[in-house]
Short mmCIF file of C-alpha atoms in Angstrom, two decimals:
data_model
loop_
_atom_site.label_atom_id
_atom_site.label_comp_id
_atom_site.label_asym_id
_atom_site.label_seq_id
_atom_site.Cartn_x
_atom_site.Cartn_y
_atom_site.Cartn_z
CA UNK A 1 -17.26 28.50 -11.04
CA UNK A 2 -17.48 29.07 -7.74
CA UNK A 3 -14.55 29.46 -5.15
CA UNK A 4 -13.74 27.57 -1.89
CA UNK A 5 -11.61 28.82 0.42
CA UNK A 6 -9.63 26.17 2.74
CA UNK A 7 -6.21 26.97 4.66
CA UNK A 8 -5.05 23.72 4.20
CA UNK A 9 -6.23 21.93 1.31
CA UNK A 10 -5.30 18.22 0.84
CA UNK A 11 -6.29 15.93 -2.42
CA UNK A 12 -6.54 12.88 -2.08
CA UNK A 13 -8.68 10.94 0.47
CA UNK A 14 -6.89 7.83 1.98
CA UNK A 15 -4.80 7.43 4.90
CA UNK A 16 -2.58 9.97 4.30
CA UNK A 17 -5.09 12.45 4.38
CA UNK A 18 -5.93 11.32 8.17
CA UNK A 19 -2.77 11.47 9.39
CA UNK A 20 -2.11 14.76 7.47
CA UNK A 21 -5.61 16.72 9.26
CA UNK A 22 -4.04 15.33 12.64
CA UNK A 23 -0.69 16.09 12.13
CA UNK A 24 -2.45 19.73 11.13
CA UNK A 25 -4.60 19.61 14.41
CA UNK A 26 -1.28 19.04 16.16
CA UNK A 27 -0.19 22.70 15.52
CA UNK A 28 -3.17 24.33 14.03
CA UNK A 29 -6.04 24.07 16.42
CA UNK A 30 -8.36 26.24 13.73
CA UNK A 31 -7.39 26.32 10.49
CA UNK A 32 -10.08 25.17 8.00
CA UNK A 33 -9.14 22.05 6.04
CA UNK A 34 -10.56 21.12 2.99
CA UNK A 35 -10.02 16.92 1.42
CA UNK A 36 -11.00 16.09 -1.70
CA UNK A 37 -11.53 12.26 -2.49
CA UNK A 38 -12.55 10.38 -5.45
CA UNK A 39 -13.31 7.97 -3.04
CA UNK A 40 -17.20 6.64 -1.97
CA UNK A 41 -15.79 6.39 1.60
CA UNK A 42 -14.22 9.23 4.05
CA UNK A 43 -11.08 7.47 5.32
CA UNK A 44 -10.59 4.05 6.51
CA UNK A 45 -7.96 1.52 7.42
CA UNK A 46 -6.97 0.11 4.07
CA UNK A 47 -4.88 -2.91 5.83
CA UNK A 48 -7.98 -4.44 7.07
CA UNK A 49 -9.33 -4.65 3.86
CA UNK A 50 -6.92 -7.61 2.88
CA UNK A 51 -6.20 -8.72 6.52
CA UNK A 52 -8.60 -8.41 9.61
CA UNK A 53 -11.56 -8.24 8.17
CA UNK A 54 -11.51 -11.75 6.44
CA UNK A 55 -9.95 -13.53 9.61
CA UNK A 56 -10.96 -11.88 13.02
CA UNK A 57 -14.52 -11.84 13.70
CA UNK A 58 -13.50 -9.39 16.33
CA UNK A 59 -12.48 -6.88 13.82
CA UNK A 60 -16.10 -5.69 12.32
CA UNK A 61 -16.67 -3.14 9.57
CA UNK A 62 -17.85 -0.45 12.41
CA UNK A 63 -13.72 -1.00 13.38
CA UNK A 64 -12.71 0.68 9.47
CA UNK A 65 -13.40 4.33 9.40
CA UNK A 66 -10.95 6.78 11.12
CA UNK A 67 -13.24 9.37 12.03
CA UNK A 68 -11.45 12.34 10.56
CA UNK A 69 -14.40 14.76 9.99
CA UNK A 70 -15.30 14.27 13.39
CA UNK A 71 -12.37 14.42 15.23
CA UNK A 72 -10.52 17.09 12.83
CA UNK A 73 -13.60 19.06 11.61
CA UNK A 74 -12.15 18.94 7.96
CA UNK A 75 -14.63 19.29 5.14
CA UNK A 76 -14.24 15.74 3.09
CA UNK A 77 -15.78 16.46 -0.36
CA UNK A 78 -16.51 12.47 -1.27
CA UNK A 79 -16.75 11.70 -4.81
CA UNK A 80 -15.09 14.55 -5.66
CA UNK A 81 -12.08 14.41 -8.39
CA UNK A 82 -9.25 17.07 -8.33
CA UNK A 83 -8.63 17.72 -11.90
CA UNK A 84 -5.96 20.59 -12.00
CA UNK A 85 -3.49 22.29 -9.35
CA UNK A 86 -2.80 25.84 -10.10
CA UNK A 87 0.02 26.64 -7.92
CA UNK A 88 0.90 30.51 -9.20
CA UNK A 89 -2.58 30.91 -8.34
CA UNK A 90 -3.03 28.72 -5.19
CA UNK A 91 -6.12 27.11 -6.80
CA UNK A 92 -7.31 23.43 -7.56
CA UNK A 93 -10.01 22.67 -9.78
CA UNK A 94 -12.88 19.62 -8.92
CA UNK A 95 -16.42 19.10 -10.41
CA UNK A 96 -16.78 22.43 -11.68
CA UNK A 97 -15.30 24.00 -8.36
CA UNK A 98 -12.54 26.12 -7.72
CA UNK A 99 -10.17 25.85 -4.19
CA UNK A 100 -8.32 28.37 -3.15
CA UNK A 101 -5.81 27.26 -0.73
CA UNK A 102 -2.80 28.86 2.02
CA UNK A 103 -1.30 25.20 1.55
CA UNK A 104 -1.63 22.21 -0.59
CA UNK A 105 -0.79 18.48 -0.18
CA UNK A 106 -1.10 16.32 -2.93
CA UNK A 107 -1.59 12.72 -1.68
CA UNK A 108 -2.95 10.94 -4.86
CA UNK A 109 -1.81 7.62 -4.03
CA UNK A 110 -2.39 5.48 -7.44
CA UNK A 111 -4.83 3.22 -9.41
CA UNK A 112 -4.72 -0.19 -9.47
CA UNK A 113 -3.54 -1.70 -12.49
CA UNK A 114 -6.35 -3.92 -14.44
CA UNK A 115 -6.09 -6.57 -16.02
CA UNK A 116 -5.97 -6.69 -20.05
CA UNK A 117 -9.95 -8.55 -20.28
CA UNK A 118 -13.06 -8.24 -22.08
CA UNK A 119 -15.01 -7.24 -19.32
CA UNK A 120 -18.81 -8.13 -20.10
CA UNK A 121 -19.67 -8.07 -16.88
CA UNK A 122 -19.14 -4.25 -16.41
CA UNK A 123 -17.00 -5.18 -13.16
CA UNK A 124 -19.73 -7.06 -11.37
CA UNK A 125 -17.41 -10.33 -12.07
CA UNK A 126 -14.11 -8.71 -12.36
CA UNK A 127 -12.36 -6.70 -9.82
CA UNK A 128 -9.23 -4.80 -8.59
CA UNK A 129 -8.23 -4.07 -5.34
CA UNK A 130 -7.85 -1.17 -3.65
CA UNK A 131 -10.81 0.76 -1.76
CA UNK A 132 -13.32 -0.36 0.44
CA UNK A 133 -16.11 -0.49 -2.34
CA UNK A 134 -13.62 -2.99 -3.79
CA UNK A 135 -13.48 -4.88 -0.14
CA UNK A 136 -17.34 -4.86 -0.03
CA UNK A 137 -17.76 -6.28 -4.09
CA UNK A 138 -15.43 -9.03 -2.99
CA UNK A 139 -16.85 -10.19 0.28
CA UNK A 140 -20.62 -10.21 -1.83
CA UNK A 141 -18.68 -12.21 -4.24
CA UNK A 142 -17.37 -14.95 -1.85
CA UNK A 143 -20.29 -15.57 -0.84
CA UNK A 144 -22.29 -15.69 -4.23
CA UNK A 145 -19.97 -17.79 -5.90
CA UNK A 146 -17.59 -21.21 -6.09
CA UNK A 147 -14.48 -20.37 -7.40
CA UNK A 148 -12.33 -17.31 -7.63
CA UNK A 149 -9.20 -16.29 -9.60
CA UNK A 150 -6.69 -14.11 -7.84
CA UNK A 151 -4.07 -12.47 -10.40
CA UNK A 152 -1.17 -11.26 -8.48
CA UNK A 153 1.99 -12.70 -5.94
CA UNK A 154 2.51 -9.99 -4.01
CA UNK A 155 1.43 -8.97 -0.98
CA UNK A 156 -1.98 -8.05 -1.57
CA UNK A 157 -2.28 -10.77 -3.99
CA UNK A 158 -1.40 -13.07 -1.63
CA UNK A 159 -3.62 -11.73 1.04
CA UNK A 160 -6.56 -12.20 -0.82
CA UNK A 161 -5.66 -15.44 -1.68
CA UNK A 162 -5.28 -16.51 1.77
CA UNK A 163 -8.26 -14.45 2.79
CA UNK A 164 -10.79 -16.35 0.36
CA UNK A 165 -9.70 -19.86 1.14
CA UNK A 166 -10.09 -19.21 4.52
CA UNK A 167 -13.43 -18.45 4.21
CA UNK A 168 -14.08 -21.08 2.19
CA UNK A 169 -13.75 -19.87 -1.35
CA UNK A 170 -12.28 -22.53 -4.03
CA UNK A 171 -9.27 -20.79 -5.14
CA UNK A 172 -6.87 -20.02 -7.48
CA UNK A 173 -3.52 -17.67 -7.46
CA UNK A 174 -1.78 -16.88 -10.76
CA UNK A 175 1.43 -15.26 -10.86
CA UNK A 176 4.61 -14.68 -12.79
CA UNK A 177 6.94 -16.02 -10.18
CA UNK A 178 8.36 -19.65 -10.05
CA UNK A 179 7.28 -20.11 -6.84
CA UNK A 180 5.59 -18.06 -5.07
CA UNK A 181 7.45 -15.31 -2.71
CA UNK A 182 10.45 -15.92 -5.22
CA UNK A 183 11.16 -12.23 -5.72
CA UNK A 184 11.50 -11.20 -2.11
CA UNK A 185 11.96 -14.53 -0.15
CA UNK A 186 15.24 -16.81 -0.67
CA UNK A 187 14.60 -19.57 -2.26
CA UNK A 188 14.02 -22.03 0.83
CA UNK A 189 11.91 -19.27 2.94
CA UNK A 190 9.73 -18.67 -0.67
CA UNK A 191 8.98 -22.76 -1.08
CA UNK A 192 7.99 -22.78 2.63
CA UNK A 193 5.79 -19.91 2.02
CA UNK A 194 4.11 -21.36 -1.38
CA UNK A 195 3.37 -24.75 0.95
CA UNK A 196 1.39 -22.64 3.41
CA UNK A 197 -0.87 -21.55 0.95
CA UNK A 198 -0.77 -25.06 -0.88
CA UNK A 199 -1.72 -27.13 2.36
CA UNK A 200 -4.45 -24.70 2.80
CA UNK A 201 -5.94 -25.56 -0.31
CA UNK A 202 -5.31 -22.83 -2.71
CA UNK A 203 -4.58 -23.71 -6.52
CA UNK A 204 -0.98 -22.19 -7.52
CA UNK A 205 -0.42 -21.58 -11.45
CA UNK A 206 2.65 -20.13 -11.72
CA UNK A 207 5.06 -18.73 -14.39
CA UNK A 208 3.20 -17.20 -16.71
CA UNK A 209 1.45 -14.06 -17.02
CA UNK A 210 -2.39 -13.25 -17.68
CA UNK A 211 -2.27 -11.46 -21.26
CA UNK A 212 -6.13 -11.32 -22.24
CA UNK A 213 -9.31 -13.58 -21.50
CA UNK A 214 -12.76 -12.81 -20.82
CA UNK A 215 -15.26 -12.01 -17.97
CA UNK A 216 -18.94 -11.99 -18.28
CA UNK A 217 -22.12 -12.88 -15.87
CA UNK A 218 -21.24 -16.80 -15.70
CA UNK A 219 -17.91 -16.45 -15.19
CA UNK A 220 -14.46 -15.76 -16.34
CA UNK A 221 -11.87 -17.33 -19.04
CA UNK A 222 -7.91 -16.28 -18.30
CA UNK A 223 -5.69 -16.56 -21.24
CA UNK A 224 -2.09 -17.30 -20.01
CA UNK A 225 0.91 -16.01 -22.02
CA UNK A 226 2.13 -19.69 -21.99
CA UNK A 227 -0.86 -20.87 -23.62
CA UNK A 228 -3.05 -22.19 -20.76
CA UNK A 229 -6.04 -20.93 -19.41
CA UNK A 230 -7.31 -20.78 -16.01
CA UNK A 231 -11.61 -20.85 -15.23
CA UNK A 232 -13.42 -19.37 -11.83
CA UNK A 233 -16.55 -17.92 -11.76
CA UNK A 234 -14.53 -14.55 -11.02
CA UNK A 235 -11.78 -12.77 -10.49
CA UNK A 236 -9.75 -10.24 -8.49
CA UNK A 237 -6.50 -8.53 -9.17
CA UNK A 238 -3.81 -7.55 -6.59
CA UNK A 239 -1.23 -6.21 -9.66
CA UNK A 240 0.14 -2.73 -7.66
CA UNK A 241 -0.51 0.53 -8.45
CA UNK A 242 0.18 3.03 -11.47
CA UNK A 243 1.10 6.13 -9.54
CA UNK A 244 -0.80 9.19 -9.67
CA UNK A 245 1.27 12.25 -10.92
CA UNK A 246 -0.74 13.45 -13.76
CA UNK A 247 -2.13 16.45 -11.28
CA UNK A 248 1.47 17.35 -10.75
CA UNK A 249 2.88 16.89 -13.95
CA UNK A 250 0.29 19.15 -15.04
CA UNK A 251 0.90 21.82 -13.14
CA UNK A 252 4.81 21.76 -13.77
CA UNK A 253 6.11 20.31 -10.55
CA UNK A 254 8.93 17.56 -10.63
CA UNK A 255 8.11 14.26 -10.95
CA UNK A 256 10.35 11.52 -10.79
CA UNK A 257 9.22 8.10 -9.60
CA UNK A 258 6.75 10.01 -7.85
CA UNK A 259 6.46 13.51 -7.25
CA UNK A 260 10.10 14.86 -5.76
CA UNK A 261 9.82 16.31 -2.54
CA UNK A 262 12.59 17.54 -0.17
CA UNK A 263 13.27 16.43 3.62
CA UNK A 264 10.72 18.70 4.53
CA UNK A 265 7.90 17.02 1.63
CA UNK A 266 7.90 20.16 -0.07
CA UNK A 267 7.53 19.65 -3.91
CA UNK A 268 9.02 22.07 -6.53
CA UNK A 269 6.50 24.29 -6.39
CA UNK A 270 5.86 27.04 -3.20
CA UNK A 271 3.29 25.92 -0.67
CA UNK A 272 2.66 22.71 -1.83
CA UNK A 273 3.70 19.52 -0.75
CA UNK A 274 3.49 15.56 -0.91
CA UNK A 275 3.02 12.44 0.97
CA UNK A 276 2.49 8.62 0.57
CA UNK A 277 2.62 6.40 -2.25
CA UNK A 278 3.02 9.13 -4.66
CA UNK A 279 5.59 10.72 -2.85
CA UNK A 280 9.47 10.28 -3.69
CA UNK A 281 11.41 11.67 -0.77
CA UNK A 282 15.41 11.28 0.69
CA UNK A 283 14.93 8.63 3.12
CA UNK A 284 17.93 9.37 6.12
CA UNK A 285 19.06 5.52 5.66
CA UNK A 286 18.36 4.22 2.47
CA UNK A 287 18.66 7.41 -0.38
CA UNK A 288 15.49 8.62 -2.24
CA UNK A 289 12.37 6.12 -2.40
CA UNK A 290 8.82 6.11 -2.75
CA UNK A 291 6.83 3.37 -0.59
CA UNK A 292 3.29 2.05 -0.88
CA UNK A 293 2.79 1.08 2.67
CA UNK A 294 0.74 2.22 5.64
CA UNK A 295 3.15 3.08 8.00
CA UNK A 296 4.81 5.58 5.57
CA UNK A 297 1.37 6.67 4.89
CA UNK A 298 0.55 7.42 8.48
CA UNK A 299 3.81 8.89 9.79
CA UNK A 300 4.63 10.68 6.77
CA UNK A 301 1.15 12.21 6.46
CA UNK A 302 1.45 13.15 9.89
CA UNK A 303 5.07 14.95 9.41
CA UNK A 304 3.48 16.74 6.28
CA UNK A 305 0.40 17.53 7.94
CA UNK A 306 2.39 19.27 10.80
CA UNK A 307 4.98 21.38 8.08
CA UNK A 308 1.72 22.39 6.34
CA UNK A 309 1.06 23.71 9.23
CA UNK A 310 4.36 25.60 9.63
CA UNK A 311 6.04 23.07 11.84
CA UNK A 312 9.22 23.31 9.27
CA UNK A 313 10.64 19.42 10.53
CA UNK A 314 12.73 16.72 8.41
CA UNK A 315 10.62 13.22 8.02
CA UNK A 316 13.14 11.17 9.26
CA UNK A 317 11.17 7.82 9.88
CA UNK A 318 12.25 5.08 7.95
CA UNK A 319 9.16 2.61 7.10
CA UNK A 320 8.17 -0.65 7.11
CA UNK A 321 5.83 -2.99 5.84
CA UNK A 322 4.38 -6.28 7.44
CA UNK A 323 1.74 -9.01 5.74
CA UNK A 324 0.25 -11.66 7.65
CA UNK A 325 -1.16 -15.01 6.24
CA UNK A 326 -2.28 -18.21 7.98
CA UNK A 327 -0.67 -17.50 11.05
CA UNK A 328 2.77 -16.34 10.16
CA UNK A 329 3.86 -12.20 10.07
CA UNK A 330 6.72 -10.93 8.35
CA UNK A 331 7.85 -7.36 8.59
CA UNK A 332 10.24 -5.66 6.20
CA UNK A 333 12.37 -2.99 6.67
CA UNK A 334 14.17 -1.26 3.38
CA UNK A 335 14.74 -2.81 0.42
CA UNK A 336 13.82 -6.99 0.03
CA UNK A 337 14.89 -8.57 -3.32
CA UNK A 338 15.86 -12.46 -3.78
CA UNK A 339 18.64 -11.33 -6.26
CA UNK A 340 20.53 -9.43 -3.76
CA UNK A 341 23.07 -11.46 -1.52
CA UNK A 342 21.23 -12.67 1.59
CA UNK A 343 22.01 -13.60 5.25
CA UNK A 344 19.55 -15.96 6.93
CA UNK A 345 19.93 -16.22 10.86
CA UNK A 346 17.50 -18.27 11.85
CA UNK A 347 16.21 -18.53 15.73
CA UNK A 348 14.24 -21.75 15.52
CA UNK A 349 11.94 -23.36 12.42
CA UNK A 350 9.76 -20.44 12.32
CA UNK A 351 11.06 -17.15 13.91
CA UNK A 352 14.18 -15.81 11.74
CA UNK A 353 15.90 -12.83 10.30
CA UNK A 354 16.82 -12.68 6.84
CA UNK A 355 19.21 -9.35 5.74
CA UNK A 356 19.60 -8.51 2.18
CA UNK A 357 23.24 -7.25 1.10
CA UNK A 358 24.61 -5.29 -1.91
CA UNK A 359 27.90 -5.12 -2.56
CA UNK A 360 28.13 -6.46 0.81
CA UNK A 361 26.54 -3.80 2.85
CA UNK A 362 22.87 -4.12 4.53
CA UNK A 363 19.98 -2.58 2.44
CA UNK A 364 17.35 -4.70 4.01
CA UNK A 365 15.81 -6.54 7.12
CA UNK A 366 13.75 -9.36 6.80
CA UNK A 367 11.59 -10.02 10.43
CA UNK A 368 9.93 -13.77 9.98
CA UNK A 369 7.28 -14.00 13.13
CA UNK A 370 9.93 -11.69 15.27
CA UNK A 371 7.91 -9.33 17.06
CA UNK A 372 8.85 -5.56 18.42
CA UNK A 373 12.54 -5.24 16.30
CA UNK A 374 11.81 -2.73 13.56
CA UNK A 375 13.55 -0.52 15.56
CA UNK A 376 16.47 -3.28 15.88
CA UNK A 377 16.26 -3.82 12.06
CA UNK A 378 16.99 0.20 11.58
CA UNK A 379 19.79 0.73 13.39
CA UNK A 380 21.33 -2.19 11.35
CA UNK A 381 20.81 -0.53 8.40
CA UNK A 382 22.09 2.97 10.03
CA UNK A 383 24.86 1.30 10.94
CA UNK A 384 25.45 -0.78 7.35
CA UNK A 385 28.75 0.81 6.42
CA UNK A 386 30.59 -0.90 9.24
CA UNK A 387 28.75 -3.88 9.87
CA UNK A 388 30.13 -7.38 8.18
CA UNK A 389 27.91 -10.54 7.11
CA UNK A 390 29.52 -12.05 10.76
CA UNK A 391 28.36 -8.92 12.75
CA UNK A 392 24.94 -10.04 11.32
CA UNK A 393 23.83 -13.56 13.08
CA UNK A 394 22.78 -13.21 16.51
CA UNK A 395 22.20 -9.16 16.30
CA UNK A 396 18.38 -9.08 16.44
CA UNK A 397 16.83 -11.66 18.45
#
C-alpha cells in the first residue's frame, strides 16, 4: 500500500466535514487536510435536499455545494470508503490506501435504513434518502412517474411528502403513527398538522408498518403489517439512520449511542475525535445526546475542527432542529416527545410555543412559526430547575 500523509485527516464527507476544514482554517492557516467520502458529491447542503430545492425556484442546484476544496484547499478523496482506523499507529485504511494522520475526526454520520422489499428494480424504483444522488433519483422520478409511496412520519418523511405533492406528484405517506406528528406534536397541534398535508392532497395510511412487498420496473406492491397493501409506481423511504460506529468499534474506541466523546469531542482514543450524527457528547443543558441535525453538524464540526487544530475549547452550543412544510416552520430545541407532560402557550391560531416537561421540569421547546427565539427557548431550558408550568406562558413571545 501506499501512504498518505495529511495533518488533519477527517472521514466522512458531509457537513461536518465543512465546518470541521473551516473551523481548522480558523487556527491552522496551512496544515494539509485530507477527507475521505463515500460520497459521489464533495459537500453540500443536505437541508435543501428535502426543503428548498422542491419549493423555491430561487434556490437552484448551483446554490448546494459548499465549496470546501476551494475555499479550504483540503484534498476530498470522493468515492473513497474508510475501512479501518488504526489509532496506535495514527493510520486509516481506504481502497487499498494507507493515511497517516497528526489528527483524526471521525464524522461517519449513518445509513439510511431500507426498507424490508424485493427490490427488482435494482433501486431505479426504490429509494432511500439521504445524499444528493438520492435528491437527483427522486426529482427524475417525479417527473417520470404518477404516483409515489413515501414510507416514513418524520421529518424527512414528511418533507418529501410535502415536497412531491407540491410539485404535482400523486402521493402517498405511510407511517406507524395514528396521526401523523403524534410522537412529537400534542395531540391537537399533530391533527392540525396531518390536515395540512391532507388538504394538500396527499394520501395518509396510517398505523401500520411496511413489513415486506415488492418493487420492480412497473411499479411497487407494499405489504402492511395489518394486512393491507398500498400501490405507486415507486417509492422513497425517510426511516432515519443506523449510525455508523463500526470504524470505531473496530479500532477499540467507546461507543455508546454513538461514539463517546468528551466536552472537548475527543473520543477514547489519543488524537482522535468525533462530530455529528455519530457523535454522543455531554450537552451543557440537557446531559449526554447524540443529534442528527444540521445545526449540530455545522457548529459542532466547526468546534472540532478548531480543537483538531489545538484550539483545546468545550462545545457548548446546544442545537436545534427546524422543518418547514406548506408554509408553516417549527423549530425544536431539546428533547420533543408527545408522552411527556406538555405546556401549550399559544400567541394566536398559528404562532405558539409548546414546552415539554418531565417530572415537571423543561426538557424541551417547541417554536410553531415563532421566528428568532432559539436563543429564548435555551435559556428556558438553562434555567429549568427553577422555572414552574406558570413561569412558562407568556415567556417567549
Amino acid at each position: 500500500m501506499t501512504t498518505t500523509h495529511f495533518d488533519y485527516l477527517i472521514v466522512g464527507g458531509g457537513m461536518v466535514a465543512d465546518s470541521a476544514a473551516r473551523g481548522i482554517r480558523e487556527i491552522d492557516a496551512d496544515g494539509t487536510i485530507g477527507i475521505l467520502s463515500d460520497d459521489v458529491d464533495e459537500p453540500y447542503t443536505r437541508p435543501a435536499l428535502s426543503k428548498k430545492l422542491w419549493t423555491d425556484d430561487d434556490f437552484t442546484w448551483e446554490k448546494v455545494p459548499l465549496g470546501t476544496a476551494d475555499d479550504t484547499r483540503a484534498d476530498i478523496r470522493l468515492r473513497t470508503r474508510a475501512t479501518a482506523i488504526r489509532p496506535d499507529a495514527h493510520e486509516a485504511d481506504a481502497e487499498g490506501e494507507t493515511f497517516s494522520y497528526g489528527k483524526l475526526l471521525i464524522a461517519t454520520g449513518g445509513a439510511p435504513v431500507a426498507l424490508p422489499l424485493d427490490d427488482r428494480s435494482h433501486g431505479e424504483r426504490a429509494l432511500t434518502f439521504r445524499t444528493a444522488e438520492d435528491y437527483r433519483r427522486l426529482r427524475a422520478l417525479a417527473d417520470d412517474v404518477d404516483r409515489i409511496a413515501v414510507v416514513g412520519g418524520g421529518y424527512i418523511g414528511s418533507e418529501l411528502a410535502a415536497a412531491l405533492v407540491q410539485n404535482g406528484v400523486d402521493t402517498v405517506l405511510v407511517h406507524t403513527g395514528s396521526v401523523l406528528g403524534d410522537a412529537v406534536f400534542p395531540a391537537a397541534l399533530a391533527e392540525r398538522f396531518e390536515k395540512l398535508f391532507r388538504e394538500a392532497g396527499v394520501e395518509i395510511v396510517a398505523g401500520s408498518k411496511v413489513s415486506g412487498g415488492e418493487v420492480d420496473a412497473d411499479g411497487a406492491r407494499l405489504e402492511l403489517e395489518n394486512g393491507d397493501e398500498v400501490r405507486a409506481d415507486a417509492v422513497v423511504s425517510g426511516l432515519g439512520i443506523k449510525v455508523a460506529t463500526e470504524l470505531a468499534e473496530d479500532a477499540g474506541l467507546r461507543v455508546d449511542d454513538g461514539v463517546h466523546v468528551d466536552a472537548q469531542l475527543r473520543t477514547s482514543a489519543d488524537d482522535v475525535y468525533a462530530a455529528g450524527d455519530v457523535a454522543s457528547y455531554p450537552d451543557r443543558l440537557l446531559g449526554r445526546r447524540r443529534v442528527e441535525h444540521v445545526d449540530n453538524a455545522n457548529e459542532q464540526g466547526t468546534a472540532a475542527g478548531r480543537n483538531l487544530a489545538g484550539a483545546a475549547e468545550p462545545y457548548t452550543h446546544t442545537p436545534y432542529y427546524y422543518s418547514a412544510v406548506f408554509g408553516i416552520r417549527y423549530e425544536a430545541v431539546g428533547t420533543l416527545d408527545s408522552s411527556l407532560e406538555t405546556v401549550e402557550d399559544w400567541i394566536d391560531g398559528e404562532h405558539g410555543v409548546v414546552y415539554y416537561l418531565d417530572e415537571g421540569r423543561v426538557v424541551g421547546v417547541l417554536l410553531w412559526n415563532v421566528e428568532d427565539a432559539r436563543d429564548a427557548a435555551r435559556e428556558v431550558l438553562a434555567a429549568a430547575d427553577t422555572l414552574t408550568r406558570d413561569d412558562l406562558v407568556g415567556r417567549i413571545r
